[in-house]
mmCIF file of C-alpha atoms in Angstrom:
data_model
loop_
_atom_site.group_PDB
_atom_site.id
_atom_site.type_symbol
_atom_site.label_atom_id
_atom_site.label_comp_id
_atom_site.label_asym_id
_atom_site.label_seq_id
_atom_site.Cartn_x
_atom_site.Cartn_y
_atom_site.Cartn_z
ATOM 1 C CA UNK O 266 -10.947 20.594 9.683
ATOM 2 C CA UNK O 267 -11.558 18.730 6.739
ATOM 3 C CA UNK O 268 -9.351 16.484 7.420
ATOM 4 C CA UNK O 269 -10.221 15.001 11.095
ATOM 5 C CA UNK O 270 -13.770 14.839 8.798
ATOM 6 C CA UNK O 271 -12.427 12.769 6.052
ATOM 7 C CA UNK O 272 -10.495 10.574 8.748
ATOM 8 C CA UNK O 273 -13.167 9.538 10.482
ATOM 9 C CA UNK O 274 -15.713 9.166 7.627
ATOM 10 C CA UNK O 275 -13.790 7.978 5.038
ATOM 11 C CA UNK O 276 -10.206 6.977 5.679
ATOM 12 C CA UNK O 277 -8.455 5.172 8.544
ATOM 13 C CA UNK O 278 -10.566 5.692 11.617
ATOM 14 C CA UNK O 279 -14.025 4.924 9.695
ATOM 15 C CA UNK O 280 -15.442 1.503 10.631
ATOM 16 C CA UNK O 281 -16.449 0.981 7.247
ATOM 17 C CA UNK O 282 -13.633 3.319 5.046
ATOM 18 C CA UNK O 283 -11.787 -0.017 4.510
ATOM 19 C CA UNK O 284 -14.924 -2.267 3.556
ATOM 20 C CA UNK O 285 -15.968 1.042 0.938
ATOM 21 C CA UNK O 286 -12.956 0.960 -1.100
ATOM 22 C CA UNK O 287 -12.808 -3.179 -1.315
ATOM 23 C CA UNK O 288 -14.942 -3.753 -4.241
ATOM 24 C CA UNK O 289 -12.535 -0.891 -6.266
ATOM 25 C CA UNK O 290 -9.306 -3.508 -4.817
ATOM 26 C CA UNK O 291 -11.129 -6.516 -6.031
ATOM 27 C CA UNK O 292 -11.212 -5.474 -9.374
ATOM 28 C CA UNK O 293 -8.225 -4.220 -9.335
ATOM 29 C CA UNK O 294 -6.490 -7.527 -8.422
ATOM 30 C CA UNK O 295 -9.257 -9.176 -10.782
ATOM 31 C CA UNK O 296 -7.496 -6.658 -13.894
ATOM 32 C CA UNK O 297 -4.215 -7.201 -12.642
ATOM 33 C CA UNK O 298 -4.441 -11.200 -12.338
ATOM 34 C CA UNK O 299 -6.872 -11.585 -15.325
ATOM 35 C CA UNK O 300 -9.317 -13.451 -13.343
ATOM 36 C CA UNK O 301 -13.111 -12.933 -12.512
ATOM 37 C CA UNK O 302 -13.825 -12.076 -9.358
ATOM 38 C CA UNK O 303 -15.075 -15.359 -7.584
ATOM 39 C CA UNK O 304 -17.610 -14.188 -5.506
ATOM 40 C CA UNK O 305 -19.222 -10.664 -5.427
ATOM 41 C CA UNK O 306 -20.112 -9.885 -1.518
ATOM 42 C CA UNK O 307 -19.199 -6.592 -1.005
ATOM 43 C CA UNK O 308 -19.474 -3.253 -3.918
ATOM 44 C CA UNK O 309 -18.839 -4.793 -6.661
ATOM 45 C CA UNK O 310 -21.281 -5.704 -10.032
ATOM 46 C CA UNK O 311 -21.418 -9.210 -10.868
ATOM 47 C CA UNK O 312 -23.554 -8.027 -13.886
ATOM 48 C CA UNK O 313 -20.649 -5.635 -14.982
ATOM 49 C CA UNK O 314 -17.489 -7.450 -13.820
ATOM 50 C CA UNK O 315 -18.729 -10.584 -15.137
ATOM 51 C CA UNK O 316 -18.921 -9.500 -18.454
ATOM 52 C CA UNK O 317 -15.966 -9.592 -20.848
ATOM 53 C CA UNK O 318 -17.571 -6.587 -22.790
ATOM 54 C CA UNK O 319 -17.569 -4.559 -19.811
ATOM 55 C CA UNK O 320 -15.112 -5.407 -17.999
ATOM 56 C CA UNK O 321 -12.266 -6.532 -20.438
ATOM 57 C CA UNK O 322 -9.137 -8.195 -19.764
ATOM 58 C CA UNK O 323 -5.822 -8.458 -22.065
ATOM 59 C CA UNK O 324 -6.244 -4.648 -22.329
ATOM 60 C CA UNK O 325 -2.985 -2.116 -22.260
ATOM 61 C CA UNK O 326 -4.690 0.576 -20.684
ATOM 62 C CA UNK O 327 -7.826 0.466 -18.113
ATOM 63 C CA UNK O 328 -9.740 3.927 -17.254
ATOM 64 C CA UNK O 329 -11.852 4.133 -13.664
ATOM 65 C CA UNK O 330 -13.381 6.802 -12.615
ATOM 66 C CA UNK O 331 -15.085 7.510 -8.658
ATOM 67 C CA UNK O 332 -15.300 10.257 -6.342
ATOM 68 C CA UNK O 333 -12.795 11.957 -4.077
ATOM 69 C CA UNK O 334 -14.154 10.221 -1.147
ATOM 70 C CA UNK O 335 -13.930 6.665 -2.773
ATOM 71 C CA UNK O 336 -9.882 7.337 -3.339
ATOM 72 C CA UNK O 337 -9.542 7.551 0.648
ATOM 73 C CA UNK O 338 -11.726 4.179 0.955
ATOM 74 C CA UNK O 339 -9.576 2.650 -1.507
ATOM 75 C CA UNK O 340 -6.048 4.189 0.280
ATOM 76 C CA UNK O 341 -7.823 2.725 3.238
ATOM 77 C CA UNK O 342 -8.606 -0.898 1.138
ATOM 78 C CA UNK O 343 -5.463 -0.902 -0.076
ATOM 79 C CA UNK O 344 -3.697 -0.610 3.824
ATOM 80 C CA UNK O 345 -1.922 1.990 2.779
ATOM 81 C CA UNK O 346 -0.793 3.003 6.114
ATOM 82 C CA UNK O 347 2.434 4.782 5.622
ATOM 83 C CA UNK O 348 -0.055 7.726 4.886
ATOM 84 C CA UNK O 349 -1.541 7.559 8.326
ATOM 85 C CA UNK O 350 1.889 6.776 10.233
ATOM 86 C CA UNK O 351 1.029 9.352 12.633
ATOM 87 C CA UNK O 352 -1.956 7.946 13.865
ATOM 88 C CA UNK O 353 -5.718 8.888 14.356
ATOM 89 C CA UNK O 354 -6.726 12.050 13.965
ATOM 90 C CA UNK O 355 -7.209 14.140 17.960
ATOM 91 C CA UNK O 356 -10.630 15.489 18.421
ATOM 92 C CA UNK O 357 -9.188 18.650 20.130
ATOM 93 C CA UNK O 358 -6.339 20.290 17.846
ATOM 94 C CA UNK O 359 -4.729 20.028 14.732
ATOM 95 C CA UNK O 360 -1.740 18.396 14.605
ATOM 96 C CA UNK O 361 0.633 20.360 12.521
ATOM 97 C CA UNK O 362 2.803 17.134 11.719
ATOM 98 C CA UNK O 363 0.181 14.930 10.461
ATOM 99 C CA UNK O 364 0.445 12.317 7.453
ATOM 100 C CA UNK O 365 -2.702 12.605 6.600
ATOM 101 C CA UNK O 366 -3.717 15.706 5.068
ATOM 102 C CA UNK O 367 -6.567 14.741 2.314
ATOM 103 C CA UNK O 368 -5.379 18.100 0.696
ATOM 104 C CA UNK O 369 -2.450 16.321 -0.494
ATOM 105 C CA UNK O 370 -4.190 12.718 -0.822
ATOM 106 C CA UNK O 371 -7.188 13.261 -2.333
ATOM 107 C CA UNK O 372 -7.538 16.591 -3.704
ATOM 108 C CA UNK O 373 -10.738 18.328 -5.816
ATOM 109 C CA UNK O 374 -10.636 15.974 -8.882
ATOM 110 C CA UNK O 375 -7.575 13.961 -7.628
ATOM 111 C CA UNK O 376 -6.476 11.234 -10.133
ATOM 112 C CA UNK O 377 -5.114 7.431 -8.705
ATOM 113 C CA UNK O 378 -2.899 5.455 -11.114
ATOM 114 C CA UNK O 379 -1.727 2.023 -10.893
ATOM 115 C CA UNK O 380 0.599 0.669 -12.942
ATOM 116 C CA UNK O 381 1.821 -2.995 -14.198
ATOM 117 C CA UNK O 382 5.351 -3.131 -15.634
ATOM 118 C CA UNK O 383 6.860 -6.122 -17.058
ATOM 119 C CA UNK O 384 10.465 -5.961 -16.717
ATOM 120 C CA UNK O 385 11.572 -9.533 -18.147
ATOM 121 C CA UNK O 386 12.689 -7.976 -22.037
ATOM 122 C CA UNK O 387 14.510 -5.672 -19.508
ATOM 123 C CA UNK O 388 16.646 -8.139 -17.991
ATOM 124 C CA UNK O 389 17.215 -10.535 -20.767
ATOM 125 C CA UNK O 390 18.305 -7.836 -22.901
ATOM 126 C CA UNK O 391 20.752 -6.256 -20.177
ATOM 127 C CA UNK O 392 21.875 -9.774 -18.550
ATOM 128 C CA UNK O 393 20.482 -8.338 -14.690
ATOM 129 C CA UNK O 394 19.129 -10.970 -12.488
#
């Protein structure tokens, strides 16, 4: 199955899935906080990501793009582990109650979205707290 592939290569039971998708999570958090990233150990391009023309900040909209593969390393980054809540993968059978199906999470040219809302004109202009 694809999937006990995926899990064990790139996903949740790879001992590097995690470490593959942290570079995409630092800048991430590095868009998100508008601040450089400090110190570039792991994927990332300190020739890129430290330059404002290439990687801008103050933006309304940011486009990334990667591979299917790359989306489970960052699922995996990002501990996302509600999508693995039934555990690791058997070697012997396919469980038919899995949460992790990389049909569903990362299908042929799957799309990831993050979004940053600020909701403070919502609450001053409604009076919520």
């Amino acid at each position: 199955s694809l999937d006990l592939s995926f899990w064990y290569n790139s996903a949740f039971g790879s001992p590097v899935g995690r470490v593959q998708g942290t570079g995409y999570v630092q800048e991430l958090v590095a868009r998100l906080t508008q601040e450089r990233i400090k110190e570039h150990r792991l994927s990332t391009n300190a020739t890129l990501d430290d330059d404002p023309t290439t990687f801008p900040f103050g933006n309304s909209l940011y486009v990334d793009a990667t591979h299917e593969v790359v989306v489970l390393n960052i699922i995996t980054a990002l501990n996302l582990t509600t999508l693995a809540a039934t555990g690791p993968l058997p070697y012997d059978h396919i469980p038919e109650n899995r949460s992790f199906k990389v049909s569903e999470l990362a299908p042929f040219a799957t799309n990831m979205q993050f979004q940053c809302m600020n909701t403070s004109s919502f609450i001053s202009s409604t009076g919520l707290t």
